[in-house]
Amino acid sequence: MECVVQGIIETQHVEALETLLQGLCGAPKERVRVHELCLKSGPNLGVVPSEVRLLCDLALPTPTWTVRHVGGAVRGAAAEQICVQVRQVTESKASNNVLRFFYALGYKLDHELLKVGFAFRLQRGAQITVTVTSAYKMPKLHSTDEAVLITPSIQLVEITAPAAADNYNEVVSAVTSLCEHLAPLLHLSKPGVSTGIVPTAAAAAASLMLNSGGKTL
Amino acid sequence: MEMGGGAAPPQGQQQPPPGAAAEAAAAPRPAAERLNAAVVQQLNLESVKTRALGLDKAISRILGDFDAYARANSSPKWQDVIGQFSMVSMELFNIVEDIKKVSKAFAVYPRNVSAENAAILPVMLSSKLLPEMEAEDNTKREQLLYGITNLPIHTQIEKLKARIDMIGSACEAAEKVIADCRKAYGLASRQGPSLVPTLDKVQAAKIQEQENLLRAAVNFGEGLRMPGDQRQLPSSLPSHLVDVLSFGDNTQNFGDNSGVYSKNTPAFTSNAVNNQGTPIQAPGAQQIGRSAPSPSGVSGTGNFDNASTPPMPYANSPRSSTNMMNTPSPQQQLQQQLQQQQQQRQKMMQVPSQHQQQLHSQQQLRPSSTPGVLGQSTMSQLHDLQGQAQQKLQQLPGQHQMQYSQSLSQHFQNRQMQSMQQNMAQNQLNQGSQLRSHLSQFTGAGNNALLNAAQASPNSQMSSFTFKKSKPLTSLRAMDILMYIADKVMQNLFGLNGGHPQRNHASQMLNDQMFGMGASNPSSMVGMQQQQQSVFGNMQTNVQNLQPGMVTLPNPTQNPNFPQQRQQNQQ
C-alpha cells in the first residue's frame, strides 16, 4: 500500500520548491527520468482489463525496469476524511525484457509518457518521496528523444509514502504534515482531485529564493 | 478586614497559639495594627491558648507512653491508645473550629500537618517576607519614594498619584499611535496583510485547464493514446528499448501476441516428413533460418531465467522418442526440408508437425508424470530429451553448428543425471539467452496447441490440430518447460541459430540415421548403431551415449498409433 497525494506547481516556482525540499530533506536530490509505459491487458486475460505500468528509469547509465500495478484506493468514511489517498500498489524490479514478456502475455500498450524531474527522499515519520516532474508525451511511438511537454507551464508534484495496512494512519499523518509544510507553495490533494494553484505561491517562492540566494546546495 | 488602624504595642495582642493562627501584625512591624476589640473577645485568645497548651500536654503524654511501650517491648493496649488519640483529635478539632469562625479573614491555619511539613509550617505560615524578598521590597520602595520620603505622607501620596496618571496617559497615547498605524497600513483586520494579488479569472481558468490536462495525462493517460495507424515502431528506438523490441518484429503487442513466437523459432523446424498435410495455421512471421535476432530478442521470456522452474517436467515432453519414431527422414528429405525452410519465412508447417509429435508423446506421457515430479519416467525422458535435441538438430536449417562433440553430449547427460531434480531446468536455462525464445515459442504457441490437442481426442489430433496464432501464454505447464529446456539444450549443444551456417554433415547424417531408427524397432536400432559406429568413428562414443537413452524410451511401446502415422507421413 502507499499513501499518495498530487499537486501542481507552476514551473517558475519549481526552483523555490526544490530549495524548500532540500531544506527539509538534507540529502541531495535525485534525478528522475522515467519512461512510463502503461499496458492494458487483452480480453484473453479476463473480462476486466487490468493495467500494468512499466517504468524504465533512464537516469542511470543502465536503464532499469520496474513493474508497477496500482490497485484500488481505500474507500470508506475514514478515507474520505483524510486528504491523502491510500491505495494498493505492487512494485517490483524486472529485467529488461519485461516489455516483451507482457506483450507475450497479451498486454497491449495503452499509452506512454516520459517524466523528467527530480525527487527527494525524506524521513519524517515515514519514508516519504517527493517527486517533481514535468510530463512529456511522445508524438511517435517510443520516441523519447522527441518528447513534447504536455503542459509547459505546470509541473506535477507527487508525494508518496509506502504504508502497511496496520500503520497507514501514521504514514497518512506524516504525509499530511509534510503537505502543510509545503502549503505556501502548493496545494496537494488526492490524485484526480483538482486543486488549482496557491495564491501565495509567488510570494513564498520569492521569499525562499531570497533566503537561499548564495546558498550552495 | 477587621484590623483597625492605630498604633498599639503589638506585644499585648500577640499571643499566637502554638501551631495555630499566626497574627497578621508581626512584631517587627513598626506600625502594628491592633485587632478589633470585638474580634479579640470573640477570638478568646486566652482560652485558645490554654486549650492548645492542654492539647500539647496530652499529646506529649501519649508519646511518652509509647516510648515506655517501646522500651518495655510490650505491645500497648490498642483500645486505650485509640481512645486517647480520638480525644486528642477531637480537642484539636474544637480549637480549630473556634478559631475558624473568627479568623477567616486574617488568619491561616495549617490543614494537613504531617511529619514532613511540621517543621516548616511556622515559617510558611509567617507573613514575614524572606530576607531577600524583604530587601528587594525595601529597595523598590526607596526607588519609588525617592525624593519624597521626607515629605508628609499625603504629599507622598499625591505625588505617587501624579506619577500614575502620567504613565497612564503615556500608555494611551502609544495605543492610539499603534491603532493609527494599523489602519494606515491596512493591518486593521486580524488576517494580516492582504496584499497578494488575486488571479484574474482568465488566468485561473487557463491554469485549471492545464492542471486537468496534466492530471488526466499522468493518472489516466488521457491525451496520450495514439491511434492505431501511428502505432508502428519507429526506425530508431531509444537505447533502452532497442534491446527490448527488435526492429522488424511487427508482431507487436498491439493485438498480436504471436510476436514472441515468431522469433527464434528455428527449433521449431519439425520434420516436414511428419507433416501430414493437415490444415495447420502457422503463426505469422515464424522464421526458421532467420538470422539470430539480437540477444535481447530472445529475452521475451526472460522471466524464465529467474524462475526456478519445476524440475524436468519435460518428462511429458512430446518430443521424447516420438520424434525419433516420427522422423525416419532420410537425409535427402531432410535437406529438402531444410532448404525449404530456409527460403520460406513462414515455418509454421514445421511447427505443427513437431507439435504433433510432441503432442503424441505428451499424450502418452502426461498421465504418468506431474509437473515437478521426477521419477524414472523423467529419467528416461531426459534421454528422450537428448533424442529430441538431435532431432532438432536435423530440423534446424543448417544454421547451427552441428558440433556434436562427445564432451557436450556427455556433459549433457551428466548434467541431466545430476541435476534431475531441480537444477536441470536452471542449468539449461542459464545457458544462453537465445534459447529462451524457445520457451516462448513452446509455451505460447506450443503450449496451447499441444495442450489443446492433448486434451482433444488422441486419434483425431492430427487432423484437428490447429495452431492458433494469437494464443498467449496462459500457464507455464511442466511440459512446456521441458520442451523449452530441450530446445535450450539442443541450442547449446548445436550452436545458436542464425550465426552458424556451418553444418556438420556427418553429424547430421548421424542424427538422421539415429532418428530413423524408430524406437519402436530395437533391432533396427541396433543395426543403425552398428552402422553409425562404423561410419562415424569420432562420434562413436556419442552414439553410444545416446543409445542408452534411446533404448530406454518408453514411448515406442506406448504409442501404437505412431508407427502407423509415421508410415503415412513418410509415404
mmCIF file of C-alpha atoms in Angstrom, chain B residues 288-426:
data_model
loop_
_atom_site.group_PDB
_atom_site.id
_atom_site.type_symbol
_atom_site.label_atom_id
_atom_site.label_comp_id
_atom_site.label_asym_id
_atom_site.label_seq_id
_atom_site.Cartn_x
_atom_site.Cartn_y
_atom_site.Cartn_z
ATOM 1 C CA ILE B 288 13.189 -20.575 -39.478
ATOM 2 C CA GLY B 289 16.578 -19.808 -40.564
ATOM 3 C CA ARG B 290 16.171 -16.263 -39.734
ATOM 4 C CA SER B 291 19.278 -14.615 -38.638
ATOM 5 C CA ALA B 292 19.582 -14.587 -34.991
ATOM 6 C CA PRO B 293 17.934 -11.620 -33.511
ATOM 7 C CA SER B 294 19.703 -9.528 -31.036
ATOM 8 C CA PRO B 295 20.289 -11.225 -27.792
ATOM 9 C CA SER B 296 17.546 -9.362 -26.231
ATOM 10 C CA GLY B 297 15.208 -10.630 -28.791
ATOM 11 C CA VAL B 298 15.365 -13.846 -27.040
ATOM 12 C CA SER B 299 14.596 -12.149 -23.934
ATOM 13 C CA GLY B 300 10.953 -12.261 -24.418
ATOM 14 C CA THR B 301 10.793 -14.920 -21.909
ATOM 15 C CA GLY B 302 13.474 -13.713 -19.714
ATOM 16 C CA ASN B 303 11.389 -14.262 -16.752
ATOM 17 C CA PHE B 304 12.172 -17.833 -17.011
ATOM 18 C CA ASP B 305 15.681 -17.109 -16.135
ATOM 19 C CA ASN B 306 14.792 -16.310 -12.686
ATOM 20 C CA ALA B 307 12.035 -18.719 -12.297
ATOM 21 C CA SER B 308 13.059 -21.749 -10.508
ATOM 22 C CA THR B 309 11.191 -23.781 -12.935
ATOM 23 C CA PRO B 310 9.868 -27.047 -11.838
ATOM 24 C CA PRO B 311 12.282 -29.796 -12.363
ATOM 25 C CA MET B 312 12.109 -31.613 -15.562
ATOM 26 C CA PRO B 313 8.553 -31.572 -16.417
ATOM 27 C CA TYR B 314 9.834 -32.423 -19.753
ATOM 28 C CA ALA B 315 9.116 -35.878 -18.732
ATOM 29 C CA ASN B 316 5.993 -35.187 -20.571
ATOM 30 C CA SER B 317 7.710 -33.749 -23.456
ATOM 31 C CA PRO B 318 6.050 -34.905 -26.531
ATOM 32 C CA ARG B 319 9.303 -34.665 -28.283
ATOM 33 C CA SER B 320 10.689 -37.540 -26.461
ATOM 34 C CA SER B 321 11.099 -40.515 -28.556
ATOM 35 C CA THR B 322 8.115 -39.790 -30.619
ATOM 36 C CA ASN B 323 10.278 -37.571 -32.593
ATOM 37 C CA MET B 324 12.620 -40.289 -33.038
ATOM 38 C CA MET B 325 9.926 -42.534 -34.127
ATOM 39 C CA ASN B 326 8.437 -39.938 -36.238
ATOM 40 C CA THR B 327 11.466 -38.863 -38.011
ATOM 41 C CA PRO B 328 12.692 -41.555 -40.167
ATOM 42 C CA SER B 329 13.674 -38.920 -42.568
ATOM 43 C CA PRO B 330 16.360 -39.901 -44.877
ATOM 44 C CA GLN B 331 18.962 -37.384 -45.418
ATOM 45 C CA GLN B 332 17.618 -36.192 -48.683
ATOM 46 C CA GLN B 333 14.343 -35.467 -47.273
ATOM 47 C CA LEU B 334 15.897 -33.543 -44.553
ATOM 48 C CA GLN B 335 17.911 -31.496 -46.889
ATOM 49 C CA GLN B 336 14.902 -30.672 -48.885
ATOM 50 C CA GLN B 337 13.119 -29.634 -45.834
ATOM 51 C CA LEU B 338 15.930 -27.509 -44.741
ATOM 52 C CA GLN B 339 16.135 -25.753 -47.991
ATOM 53 C CA GLN B 340 12.514 -25.057 -47.985
ATOM 54 C CA GLN B 341 12.684 -23.815 -44.527
ATOM 55 C CA GLN B 342 15.485 -21.572 -45.304
ATOM 56 C CA GLN B 343 13.667 -19.943 -48.074
ATOM 57 C CA GLN B 344 10.342 -19.573 -46.543
ATOM 58 C CA ARG B 345 9.590 -17.084 -43.950
ATOM 59 C CA GLN B 346 6.642 -18.878 -42.645
ATOM 60 C CA LYS B 347 7.640 -22.015 -40.937
ATOM 61 C CA MET B 348 4.560 -22.926 -39.214
ATOM 62 C CA MET B 349 4.228 -26.061 -41.125
ATOM 63 C CA GLN B 350 7.032 -27.460 -39.223
ATOM 64 C CA VAL B 351 5.788 -26.250 -36.025
ATOM 65 C CA PRO B 352 2.569 -28.087 -36.074
ATOM 66 C CA SER B 353 4.172 -31.285 -37.069
ATOM 67 C CA GLN B 354 6.599 -31.084 -34.358
ATOM 68 C CA HIS B 355 3.885 -30.147 -32.095
ATOM 69 C CA GLN B 356 2.037 -33.105 -33.232
ATOM 70 C CA GLN B 357 4.880 -35.239 -32.313
ATOM 71 C CA GLN B 358 5.163 -33.638 -29.064
ATOM 72 C CA LEU B 359 1.534 -33.906 -28.703
ATOM 73 C CA HIS B 360 1.521 -37.574 -29.127
ATOM 74 C CA SER B 361 4.240 -38.211 -26.741
ATOM 75 C CA GLN B 362 2.678 -35.788 -24.444
ATOM 76 C CA GLN B 363 -0.445 -37.718 -24.556
ATOM 77 C CA GLN B 364 1.241 -40.806 -23.542
ATOM 78 C CA LEU B 365 3.490 -39.409 -21.031
ATOM 79 C CA ARG B 366 1.369 -36.927 -19.407
ATOM 80 C CA PRO B 367 -0.694 -39.147 -17.269
ATOM 81 C CA SER B 368 2.370 -40.651 -15.900
ATOM 82 C CA SER B 369 4.005 -37.591 -14.655
ATOM 83 C CA THR B 370 3.011 -34.463 -12.990
ATOM 84 C CA PRO B 371 4.826 -31.251 -13.110
ATOM 85 C CA GLY B 372 7.610 -31.207 -10.776
ATOM 86 C CA VAL B 373 7.522 -34.844 -10.127
ATOM 87 C CA LEU B 374 10.576 -36.611 -11.182
ATOM 88 C CA GLY B 375 10.644 -40.220 -11.491
ATOM 89 C CA GLN B 376 12.065 -42.810 -13.624
ATOM 90 C CA SER B 377 9.962 -41.653 -16.426
ATOM 91 C CA THR B 378 11.669 -38.402 -16.144
ATOM 92 C CA MET B 379 14.956 -40.030 -16.366
ATOM 93 C CA SER B 380 14.065 -41.799 -19.477
ATOM 94 C CA GLN B 381 12.532 -38.754 -20.828
ATOM 95 C CA LEU B 382 15.644 -36.903 -20.178
ATOM 96 C CA HIS B 383 17.222 -39.247 -22.503
ATOM 97 C CA ASP B 384 14.402 -38.501 -24.775
ATOM 98 C CA LEU B 385 15.446 -35.007 -24.468
ATOM 99 C CA GLN B 386 18.651 -35.854 -25.989
ATOM 100 C CA GLY B 387 16.907 -37.526 -28.750
ATOM 101 C CA GLN B 388 14.805 -34.545 -29.253
ATOM 102 C CA ALA B 389 17.806 -32.423 -29.290
ATOM 103 C CA GLN B 390 19.161 -34.466 -32.010
ATOM 104 C CA GLN B 391 16.033 -34.249 -33.874
ATOM 105 C CA LYS B 392 16.065 -30.590 -33.549
ATOM 106 C CA LEU B 393 19.459 -30.641 -34.908
ATOM 107 C CA GLN B 394 18.264 -32.049 -38.083
ATOM 108 C CA GLN B 395 15.406 -29.723 -38.197
ATOM 109 C CA LEU B 396 17.445 -26.670 -37.992
ATOM 110 C CA PRO B 397 18.027 -25.416 -41.411
ATOM 111 C CA GLY B 398 21.682 -25.612 -41.414
ATOM 112 C CA GLN B 399 22.242 -22.607 -39.422
ATOM 113 C CA HIS B 400 23.511 -24.198 -36.374
ATOM 114 C CA GLN B 401 26.759 -25.769 -35.792
ATOM 115 C CA MET B 402 26.433 -29.433 -35.607
ATOM 116 C CA GLN B 403 29.226 -29.854 -33.307
ATOM 117 C CA TYR B 404 28.071 -32.828 -31.621
ATOM 118 C CA SER B 405 31.067 -33.232 -29.557
ATOM 119 C CA GLN B 406 31.476 -36.003 -27.182
ATOM 120 C CA SER B 407 32.122 -33.742 -24.364
ATOM 121 C CA LEU B 408 28.985 -31.903 -24.951
ATOM 122 C CA SER B 409 26.862 -34.909 -25.067
ATOM 123 C CA GLN B 410 28.432 -36.359 -22.070
ATOM 124 C CA HIS B 411 28.127 -33.170 -20.318
ATOM 125 C CA PHE B 412 24.576 -33.054 -21.275
ATOM 126 C CA GLN B 413 23.909 -36.453 -19.935
ATOM 127 C CA ASN B 414 25.807 -35.920 -16.808
ATOM 128 C CA ARG B 415 24.012 -32.853 -16.063
ATOM 129 C CA GLN B 416 20.800 -34.489 -16.660
ATOM 130 C CA MET B 417 21.617 -37.150 -14.235
ATOM 131 C CA GLN B 418 22.878 -34.975 -11.551
ATOM 132 C CA SER B 419 20.520 -32.184 -11.531
ATOM 133 C CA MET B 420 17.485 -34.014 -12.379
ATOM 134 C CA GLN B 421 15.518 -32.862 -9.521
ATOM 135 C CA GLN B 422 15.883 -29.204 -9.572
ATOM 136 C CA ASN B 423 18.884 -27.939 -11.297
ATOM 137 C CA MET B 424 18.168 -29.261 -14.647
ATOM 138 C CA ALA B 425 15.930 -26.553 -15.681
ATOM 139 C CA GLN B 426 18.076 -23.918 -14.236
#
